PDB file of C-alpha atoms in Angstrom:
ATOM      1  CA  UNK A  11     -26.433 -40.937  42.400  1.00 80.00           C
ATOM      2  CA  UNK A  12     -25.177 -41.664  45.912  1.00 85.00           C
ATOM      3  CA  UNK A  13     -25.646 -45.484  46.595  1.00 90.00           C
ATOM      4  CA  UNK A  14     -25.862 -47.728  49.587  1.00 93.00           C
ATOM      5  CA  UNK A  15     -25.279 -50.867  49.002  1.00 95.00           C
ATOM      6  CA  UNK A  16     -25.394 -53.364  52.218  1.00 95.00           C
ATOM      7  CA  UNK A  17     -24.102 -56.711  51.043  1.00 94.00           C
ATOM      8  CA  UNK A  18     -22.154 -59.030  53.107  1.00 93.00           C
ATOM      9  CA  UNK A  19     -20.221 -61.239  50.361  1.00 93.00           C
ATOM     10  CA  UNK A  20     -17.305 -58.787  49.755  1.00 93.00           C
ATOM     11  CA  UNK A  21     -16.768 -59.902  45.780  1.00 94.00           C
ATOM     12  CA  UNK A  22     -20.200 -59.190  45.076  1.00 94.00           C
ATOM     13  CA  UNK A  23     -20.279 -56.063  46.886  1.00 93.00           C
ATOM     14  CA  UNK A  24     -16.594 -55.076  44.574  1.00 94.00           C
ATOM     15  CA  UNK A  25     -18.764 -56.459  41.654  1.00 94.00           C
ATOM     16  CA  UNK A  26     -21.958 -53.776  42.099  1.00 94.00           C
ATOM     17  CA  UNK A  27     -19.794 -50.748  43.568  1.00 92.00           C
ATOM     18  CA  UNK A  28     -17.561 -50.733  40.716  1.00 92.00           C
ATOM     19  CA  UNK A  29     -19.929 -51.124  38.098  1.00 92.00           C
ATOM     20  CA  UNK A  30     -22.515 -48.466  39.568  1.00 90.00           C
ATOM     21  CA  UNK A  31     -18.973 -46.411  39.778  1.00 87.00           C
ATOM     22  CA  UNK A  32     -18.202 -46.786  36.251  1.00 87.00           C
ATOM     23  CA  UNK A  33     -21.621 -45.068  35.414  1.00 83.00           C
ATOM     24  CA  UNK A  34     -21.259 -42.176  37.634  1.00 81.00           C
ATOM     25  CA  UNK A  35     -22.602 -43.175  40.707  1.00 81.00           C
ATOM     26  CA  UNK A  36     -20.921 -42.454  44.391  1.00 84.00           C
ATOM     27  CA  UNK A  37     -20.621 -45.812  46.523  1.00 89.00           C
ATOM     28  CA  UNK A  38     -21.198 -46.717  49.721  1.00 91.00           C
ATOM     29  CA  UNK A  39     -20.562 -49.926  51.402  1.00 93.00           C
ATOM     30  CA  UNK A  40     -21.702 -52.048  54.815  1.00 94.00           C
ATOM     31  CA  UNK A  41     -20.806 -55.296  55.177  1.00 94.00           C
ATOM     32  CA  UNK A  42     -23.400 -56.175  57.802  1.00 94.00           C
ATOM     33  CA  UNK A  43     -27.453 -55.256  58.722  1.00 92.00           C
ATOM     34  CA  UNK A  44     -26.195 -53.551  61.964  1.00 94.00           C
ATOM     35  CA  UNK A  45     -23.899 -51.142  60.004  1.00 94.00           C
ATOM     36  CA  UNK A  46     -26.129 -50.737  57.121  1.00 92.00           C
ATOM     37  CA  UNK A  47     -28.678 -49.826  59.188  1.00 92.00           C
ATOM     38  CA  UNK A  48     -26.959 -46.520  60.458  1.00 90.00           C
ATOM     39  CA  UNK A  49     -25.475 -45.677  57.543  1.00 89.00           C
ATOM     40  CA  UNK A  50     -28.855 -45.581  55.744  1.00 88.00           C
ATOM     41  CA  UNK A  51     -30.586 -43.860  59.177  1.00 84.00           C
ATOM     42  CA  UNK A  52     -27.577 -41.386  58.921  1.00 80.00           C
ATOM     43  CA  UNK A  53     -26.990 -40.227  55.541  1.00 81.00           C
ATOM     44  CA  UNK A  54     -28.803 -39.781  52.664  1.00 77.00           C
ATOM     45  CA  UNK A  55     -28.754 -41.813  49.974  1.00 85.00           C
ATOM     46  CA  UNK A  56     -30.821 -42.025  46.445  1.00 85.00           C
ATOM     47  CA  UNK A  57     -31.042 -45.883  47.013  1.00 91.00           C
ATOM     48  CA  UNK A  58     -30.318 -48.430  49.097  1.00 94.00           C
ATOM     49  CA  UNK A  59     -29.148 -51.811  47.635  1.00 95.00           C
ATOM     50  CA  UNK A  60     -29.488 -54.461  50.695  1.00 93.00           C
ATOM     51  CA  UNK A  61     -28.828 -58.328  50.690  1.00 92.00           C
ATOM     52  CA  UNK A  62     -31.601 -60.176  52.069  1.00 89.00           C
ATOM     53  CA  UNK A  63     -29.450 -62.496  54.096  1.00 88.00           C
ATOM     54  CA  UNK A  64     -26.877 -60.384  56.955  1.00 92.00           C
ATOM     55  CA  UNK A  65     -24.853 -61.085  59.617  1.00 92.00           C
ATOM     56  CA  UNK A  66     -26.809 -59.020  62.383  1.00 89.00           C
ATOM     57  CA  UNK A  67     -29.572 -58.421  60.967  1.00 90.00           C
ATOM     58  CA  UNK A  68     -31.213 -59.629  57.939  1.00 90.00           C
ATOM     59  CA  UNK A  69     -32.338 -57.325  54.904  1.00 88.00           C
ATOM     60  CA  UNK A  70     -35.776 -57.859  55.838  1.00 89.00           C
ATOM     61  CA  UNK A  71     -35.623 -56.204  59.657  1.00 90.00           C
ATOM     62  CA  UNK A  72     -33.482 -53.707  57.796  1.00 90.00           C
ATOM     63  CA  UNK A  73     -36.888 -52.420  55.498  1.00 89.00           C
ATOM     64  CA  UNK A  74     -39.185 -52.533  58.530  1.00 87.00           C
ATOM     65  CA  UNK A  75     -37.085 -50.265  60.927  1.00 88.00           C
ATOM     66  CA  UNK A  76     -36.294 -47.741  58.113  1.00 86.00           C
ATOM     67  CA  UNK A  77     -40.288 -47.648  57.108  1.00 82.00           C
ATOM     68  CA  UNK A  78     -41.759 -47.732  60.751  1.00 78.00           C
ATOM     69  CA  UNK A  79     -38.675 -46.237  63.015  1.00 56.00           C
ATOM     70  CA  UNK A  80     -37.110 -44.129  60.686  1.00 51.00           C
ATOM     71  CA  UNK A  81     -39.520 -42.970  58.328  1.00 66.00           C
ATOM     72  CA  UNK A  82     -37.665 -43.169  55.594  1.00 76.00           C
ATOM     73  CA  UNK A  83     -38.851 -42.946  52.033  1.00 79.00           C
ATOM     74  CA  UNK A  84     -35.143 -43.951  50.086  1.00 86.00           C
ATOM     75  CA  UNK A  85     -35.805 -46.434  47.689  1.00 90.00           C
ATOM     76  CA  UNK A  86     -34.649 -50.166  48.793  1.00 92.00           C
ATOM     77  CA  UNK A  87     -33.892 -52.631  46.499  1.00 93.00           C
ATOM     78  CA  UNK A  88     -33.095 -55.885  47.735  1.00 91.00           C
ATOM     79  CA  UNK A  89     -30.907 -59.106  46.576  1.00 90.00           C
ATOM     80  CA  UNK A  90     -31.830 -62.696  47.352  1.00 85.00           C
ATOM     81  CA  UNK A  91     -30.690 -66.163  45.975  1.00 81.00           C
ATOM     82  CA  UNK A  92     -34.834 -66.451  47.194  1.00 73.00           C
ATOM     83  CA  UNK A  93     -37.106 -66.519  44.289  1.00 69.00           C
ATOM     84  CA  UNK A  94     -40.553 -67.741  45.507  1.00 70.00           C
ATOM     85  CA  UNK A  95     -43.573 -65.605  45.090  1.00 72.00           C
ATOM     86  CA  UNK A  96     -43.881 -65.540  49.239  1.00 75.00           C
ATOM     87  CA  UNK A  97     -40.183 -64.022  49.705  1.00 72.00           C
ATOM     88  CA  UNK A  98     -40.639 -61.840  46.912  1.00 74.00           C
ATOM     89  CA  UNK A  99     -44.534 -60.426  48.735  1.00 78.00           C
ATOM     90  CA  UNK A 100     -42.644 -60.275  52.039  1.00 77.00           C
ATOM     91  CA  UNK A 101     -39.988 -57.939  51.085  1.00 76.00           C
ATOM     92  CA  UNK A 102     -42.318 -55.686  49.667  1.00 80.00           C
ATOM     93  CA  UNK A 103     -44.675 -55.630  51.987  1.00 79.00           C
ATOM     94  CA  UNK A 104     -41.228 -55.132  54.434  1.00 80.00           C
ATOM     95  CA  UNK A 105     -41.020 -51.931  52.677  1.00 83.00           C
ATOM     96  CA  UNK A 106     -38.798 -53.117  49.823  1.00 86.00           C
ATOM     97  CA  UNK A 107     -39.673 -51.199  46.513  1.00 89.00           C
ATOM     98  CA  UNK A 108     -37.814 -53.962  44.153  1.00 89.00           C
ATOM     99  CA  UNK A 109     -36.605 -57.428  44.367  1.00 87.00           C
ATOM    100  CA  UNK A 110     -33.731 -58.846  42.565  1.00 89.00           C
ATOM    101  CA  UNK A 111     -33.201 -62.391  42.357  1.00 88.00           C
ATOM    102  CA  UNK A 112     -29.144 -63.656  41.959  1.00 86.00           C
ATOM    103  CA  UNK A 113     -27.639 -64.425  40.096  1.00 88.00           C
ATOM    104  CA  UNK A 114     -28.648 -60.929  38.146  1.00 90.00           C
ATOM    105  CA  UNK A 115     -27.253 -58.419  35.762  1.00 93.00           C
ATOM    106  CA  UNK A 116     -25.091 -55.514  36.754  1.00 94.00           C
ATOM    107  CA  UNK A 117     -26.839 -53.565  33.360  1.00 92.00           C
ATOM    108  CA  UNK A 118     -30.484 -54.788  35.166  1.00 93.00           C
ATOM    109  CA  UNK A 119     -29.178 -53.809  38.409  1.00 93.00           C
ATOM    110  CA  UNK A 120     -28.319 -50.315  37.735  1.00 93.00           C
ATOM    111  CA  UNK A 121     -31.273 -49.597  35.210  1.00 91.00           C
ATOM    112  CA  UNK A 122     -33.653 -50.926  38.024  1.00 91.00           C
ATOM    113  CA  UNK A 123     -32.008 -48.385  40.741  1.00 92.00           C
ATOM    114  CA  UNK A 124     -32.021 -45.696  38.074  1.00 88.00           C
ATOM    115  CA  UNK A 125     -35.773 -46.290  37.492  1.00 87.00           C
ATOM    116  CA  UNK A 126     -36.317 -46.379  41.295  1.00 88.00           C
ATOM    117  CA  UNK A 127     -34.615 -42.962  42.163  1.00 84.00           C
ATOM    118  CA  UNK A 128     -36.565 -41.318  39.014  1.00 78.00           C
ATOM    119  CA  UNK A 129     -39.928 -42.537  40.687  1.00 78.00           C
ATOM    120  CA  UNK A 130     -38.925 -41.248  44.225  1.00 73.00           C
ATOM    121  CA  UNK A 131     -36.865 -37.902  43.323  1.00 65.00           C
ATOM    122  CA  UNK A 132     -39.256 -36.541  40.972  1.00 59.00           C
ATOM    123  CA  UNK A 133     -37.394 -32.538  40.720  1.00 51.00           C
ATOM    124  CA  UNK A 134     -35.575 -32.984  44.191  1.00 64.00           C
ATOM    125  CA  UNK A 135     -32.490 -34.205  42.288  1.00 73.00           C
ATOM    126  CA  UNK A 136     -31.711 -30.753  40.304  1.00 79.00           C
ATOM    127  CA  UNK A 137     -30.462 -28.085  43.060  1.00 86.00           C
ATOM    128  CA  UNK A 138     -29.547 -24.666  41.982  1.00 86.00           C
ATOM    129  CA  UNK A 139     -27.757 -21.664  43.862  1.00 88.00           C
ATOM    130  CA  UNK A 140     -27.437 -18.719  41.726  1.00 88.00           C
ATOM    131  CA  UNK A 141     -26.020 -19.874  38.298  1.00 89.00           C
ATOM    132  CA  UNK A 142     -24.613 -22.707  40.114  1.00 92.00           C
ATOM    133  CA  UNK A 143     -26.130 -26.081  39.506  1.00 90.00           C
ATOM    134  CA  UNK A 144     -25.825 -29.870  40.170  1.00 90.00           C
ATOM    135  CA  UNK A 145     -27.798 -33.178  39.278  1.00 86.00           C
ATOM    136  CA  UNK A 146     -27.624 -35.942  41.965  1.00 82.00           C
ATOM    137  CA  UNK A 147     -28.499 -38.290  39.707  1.00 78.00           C
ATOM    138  CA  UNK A 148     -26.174 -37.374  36.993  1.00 81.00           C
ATOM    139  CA  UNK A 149     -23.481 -36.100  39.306  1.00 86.00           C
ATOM    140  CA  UNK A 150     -23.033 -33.061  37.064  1.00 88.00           C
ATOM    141  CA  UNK A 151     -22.606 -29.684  38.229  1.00 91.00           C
ATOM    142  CA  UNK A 152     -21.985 -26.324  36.454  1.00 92.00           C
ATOM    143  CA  UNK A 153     -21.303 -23.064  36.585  1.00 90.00           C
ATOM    144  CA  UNK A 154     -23.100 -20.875  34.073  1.00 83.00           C
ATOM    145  CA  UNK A 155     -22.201 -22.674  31.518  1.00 79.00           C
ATOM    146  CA  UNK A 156     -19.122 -24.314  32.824  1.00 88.00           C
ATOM    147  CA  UNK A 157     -19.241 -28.028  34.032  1.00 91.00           C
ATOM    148  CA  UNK A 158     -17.105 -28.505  37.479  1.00 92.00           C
ATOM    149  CA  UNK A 159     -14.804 -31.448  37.884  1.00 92.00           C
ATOM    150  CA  UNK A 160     -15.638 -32.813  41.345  1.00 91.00           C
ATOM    151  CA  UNK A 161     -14.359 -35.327  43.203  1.00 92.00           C
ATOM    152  CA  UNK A 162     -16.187 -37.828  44.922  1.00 90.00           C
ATOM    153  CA  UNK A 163     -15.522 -36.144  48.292  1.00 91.00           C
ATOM    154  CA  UNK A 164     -16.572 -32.437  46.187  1.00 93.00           C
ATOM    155  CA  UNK A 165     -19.481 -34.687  45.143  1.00 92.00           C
ATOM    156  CA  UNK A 166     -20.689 -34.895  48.503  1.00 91.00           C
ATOM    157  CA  UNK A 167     -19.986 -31.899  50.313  1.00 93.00           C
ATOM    158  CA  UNK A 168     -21.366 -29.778  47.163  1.00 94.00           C
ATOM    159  CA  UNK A 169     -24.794 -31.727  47.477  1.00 90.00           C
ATOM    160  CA  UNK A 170     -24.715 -31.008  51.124  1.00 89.00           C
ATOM    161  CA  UNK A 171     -23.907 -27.622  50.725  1.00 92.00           C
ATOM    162  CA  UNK A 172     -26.733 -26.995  48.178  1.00 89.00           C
ATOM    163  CA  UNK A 173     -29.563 -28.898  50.371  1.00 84.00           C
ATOM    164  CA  UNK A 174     -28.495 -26.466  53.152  1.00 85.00           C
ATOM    165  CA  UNK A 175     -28.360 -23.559  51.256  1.00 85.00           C
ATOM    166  CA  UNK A 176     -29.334 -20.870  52.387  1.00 84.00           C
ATOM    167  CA  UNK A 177     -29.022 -21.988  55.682  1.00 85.00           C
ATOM    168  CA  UNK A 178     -25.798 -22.437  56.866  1.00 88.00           C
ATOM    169  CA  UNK A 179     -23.960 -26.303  57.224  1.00 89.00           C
ATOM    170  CA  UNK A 180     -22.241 -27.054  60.312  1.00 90.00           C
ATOM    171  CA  UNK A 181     -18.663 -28.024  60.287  1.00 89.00           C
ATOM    172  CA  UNK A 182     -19.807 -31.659  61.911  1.00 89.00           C
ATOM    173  CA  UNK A 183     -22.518 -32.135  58.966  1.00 88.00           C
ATOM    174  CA  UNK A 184     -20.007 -31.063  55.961  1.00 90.00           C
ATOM    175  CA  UNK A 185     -17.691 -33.781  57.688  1.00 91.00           C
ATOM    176  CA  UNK A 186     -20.144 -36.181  57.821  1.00 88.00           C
ATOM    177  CA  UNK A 187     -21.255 -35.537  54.609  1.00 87.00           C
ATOM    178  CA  UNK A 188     -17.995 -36.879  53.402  1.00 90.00           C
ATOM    179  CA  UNK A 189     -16.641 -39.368  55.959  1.00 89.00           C
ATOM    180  CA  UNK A 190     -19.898 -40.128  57.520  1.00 83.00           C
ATOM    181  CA  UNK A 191     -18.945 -41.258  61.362  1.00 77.00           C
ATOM    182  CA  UNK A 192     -15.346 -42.029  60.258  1.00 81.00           C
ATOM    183  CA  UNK A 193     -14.147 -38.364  60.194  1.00 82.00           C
ATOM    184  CA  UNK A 194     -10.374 -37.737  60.375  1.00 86.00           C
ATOM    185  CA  UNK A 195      -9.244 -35.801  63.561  1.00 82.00           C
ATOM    186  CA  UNK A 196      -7.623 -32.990  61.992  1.00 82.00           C
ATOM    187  CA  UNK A 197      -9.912 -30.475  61.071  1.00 83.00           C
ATOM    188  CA  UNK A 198      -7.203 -29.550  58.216  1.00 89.00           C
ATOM    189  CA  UNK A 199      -8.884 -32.343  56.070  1.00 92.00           C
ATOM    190  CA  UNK A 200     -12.365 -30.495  56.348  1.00 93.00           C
ATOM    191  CA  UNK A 201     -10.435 -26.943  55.160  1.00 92.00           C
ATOM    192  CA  UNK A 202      -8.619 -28.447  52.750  1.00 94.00           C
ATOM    193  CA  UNK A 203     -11.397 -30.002  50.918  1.00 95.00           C
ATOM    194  CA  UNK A 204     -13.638 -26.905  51.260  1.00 95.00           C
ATOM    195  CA  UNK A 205     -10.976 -24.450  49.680  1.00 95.00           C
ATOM    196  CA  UNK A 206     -10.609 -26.995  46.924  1.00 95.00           C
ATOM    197  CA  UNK A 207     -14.270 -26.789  46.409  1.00 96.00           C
ATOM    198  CA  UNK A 208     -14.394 -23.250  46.413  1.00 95.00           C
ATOM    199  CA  UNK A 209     -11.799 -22.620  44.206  1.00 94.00           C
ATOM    200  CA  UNK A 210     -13.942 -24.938  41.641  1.00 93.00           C
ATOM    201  CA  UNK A 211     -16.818 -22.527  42.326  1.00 94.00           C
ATOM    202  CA  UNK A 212     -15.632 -19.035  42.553  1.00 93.00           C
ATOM    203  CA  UNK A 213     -12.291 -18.921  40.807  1.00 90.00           C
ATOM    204  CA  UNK A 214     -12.733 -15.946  38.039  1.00 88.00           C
ATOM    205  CA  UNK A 215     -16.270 -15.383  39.316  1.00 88.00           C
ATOM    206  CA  UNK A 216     -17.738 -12.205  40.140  1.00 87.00           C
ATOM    207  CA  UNK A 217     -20.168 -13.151  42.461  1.00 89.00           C
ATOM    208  CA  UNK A 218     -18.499 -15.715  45.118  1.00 92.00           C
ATOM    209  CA  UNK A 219     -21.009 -18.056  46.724  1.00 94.00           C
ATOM    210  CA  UNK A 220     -19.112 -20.319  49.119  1.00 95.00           C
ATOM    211  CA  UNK A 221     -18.234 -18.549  52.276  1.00 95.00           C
ATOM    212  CA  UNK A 222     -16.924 -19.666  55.509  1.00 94.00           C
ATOM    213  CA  UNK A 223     -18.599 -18.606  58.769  1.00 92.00           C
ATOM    214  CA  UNK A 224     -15.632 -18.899  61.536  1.00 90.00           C
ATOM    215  CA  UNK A 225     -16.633 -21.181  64.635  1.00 86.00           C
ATOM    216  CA  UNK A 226     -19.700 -22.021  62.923  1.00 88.00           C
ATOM    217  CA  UNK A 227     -19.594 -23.954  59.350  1.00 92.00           C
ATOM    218  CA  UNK A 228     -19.868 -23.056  55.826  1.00 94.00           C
ATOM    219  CA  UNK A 229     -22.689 -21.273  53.704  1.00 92.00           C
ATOM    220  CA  UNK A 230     -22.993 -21.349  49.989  1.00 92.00           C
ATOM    221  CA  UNK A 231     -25.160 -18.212  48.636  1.00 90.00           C
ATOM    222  CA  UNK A 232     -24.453 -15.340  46.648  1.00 86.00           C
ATOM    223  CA  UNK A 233     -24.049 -13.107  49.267  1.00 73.00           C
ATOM    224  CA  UNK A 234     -22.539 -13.576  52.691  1.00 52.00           C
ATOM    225  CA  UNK A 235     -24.249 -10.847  54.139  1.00 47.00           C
ATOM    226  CA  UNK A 236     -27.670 -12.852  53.050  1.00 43.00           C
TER     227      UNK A 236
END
């Protein structure tokens, strides 16, 4: 799973990101509404995981503008030290989906976001290209019948590769899709983490699916001439 989580006390944020790690999941992390805000409007994540109480804006203002402005259907969990039946109805009816009261368990935590994403992905999770597969939730990808070893940056530019696919992603989105709006300013980074990538993929294949279109961005499909 890719993971949001917008939480302004930086040992609790540690606490979640590398437990939700530690089972598989890729981490994000905002430190304030403002900033979690884009990040969420931005990319896309299986959940978002959002204190209730932020410096700039609050976890509350945070549901509403993703529901109303945004449109956004990711699954939002929120954390409070609130537990009274009126916070609780108000962030769901801000467009939270579940409410987690702190001090909580990591295990709770991540079985809760687990049961989330399972409600909200229902197949959109399992992408295929060819014989070339990958779970967002599990994080596992394979070819035929042999499971890649992916980085977290692979992690992300694979999954953006395969939503693309067949179309073609643009140099700007594959960097995006692993730096988001922090993207180095060599473009050498961007090559160097495709060829990686491809070498995962195609290396002793017969049929190559990633392909670079020059000027343009990158395509994964069995044929370039598709």
């Amino acid at each position: 799973m890719h993971l949001l989580v917008i939480e302004d006390h930086a040992d609790l944020a540690a606490n979640i990101g590398e437990y939700l790690q530690a089972q598989g999941s890729v981490v994000d992390y905002a430190a304030d509404g403002l900033t979690g805000l884009h990040l969420a409007a931005v990319n896309r994540y299986d959940a978002v995981i959002l204190d209730l109480n932020l410096p700039g804006l609050d976890g509350m203002t945070i549901c509403q503008r993703l529901r109303q402005d945004g449109r956004s259907t990711v699954p939002l969990l929120m954390l409070t030290a609130r537990d009274t039946e009126q916070d609780k109805v108000q962030g769901l009816e801000a467009g939270a989906d579940d409410y987690l009261t702190k001090p909580f368990s990591l295990a709770e935590l991540h079985a809760r976001i687990r049961a989330l994403v399972r409600r909200n992905s229902g197949n959109s999770n399992l992408l295929r290209v060819a014989d070339l597969s990958f779970d967002a939730l599990s994080l596992i990808a394979k070819r035929g019948g042999r499971r890649l070893e992916l980085t977290r940056a692979a992690i992300k530019l694979l999954e953006a590769l395969m939503r693309a696919s067949p179309g073609v992603l643009s140099r700007e989105a594959a960097e995006r899709a692993i730096w988001g709006d922090s993207p180095p300013d060599s473009e050498a980074s961007l090559r160097g983490h495709v060829h990686a990538l491809r070498k995962l993929i195609d290396d002793g294949e017969g049929v190559k699916l990633l392909h670079t279109l020059h000027g343009v961005g990158y395509r994964l499909v069995p044929d370039a001439d598709n």
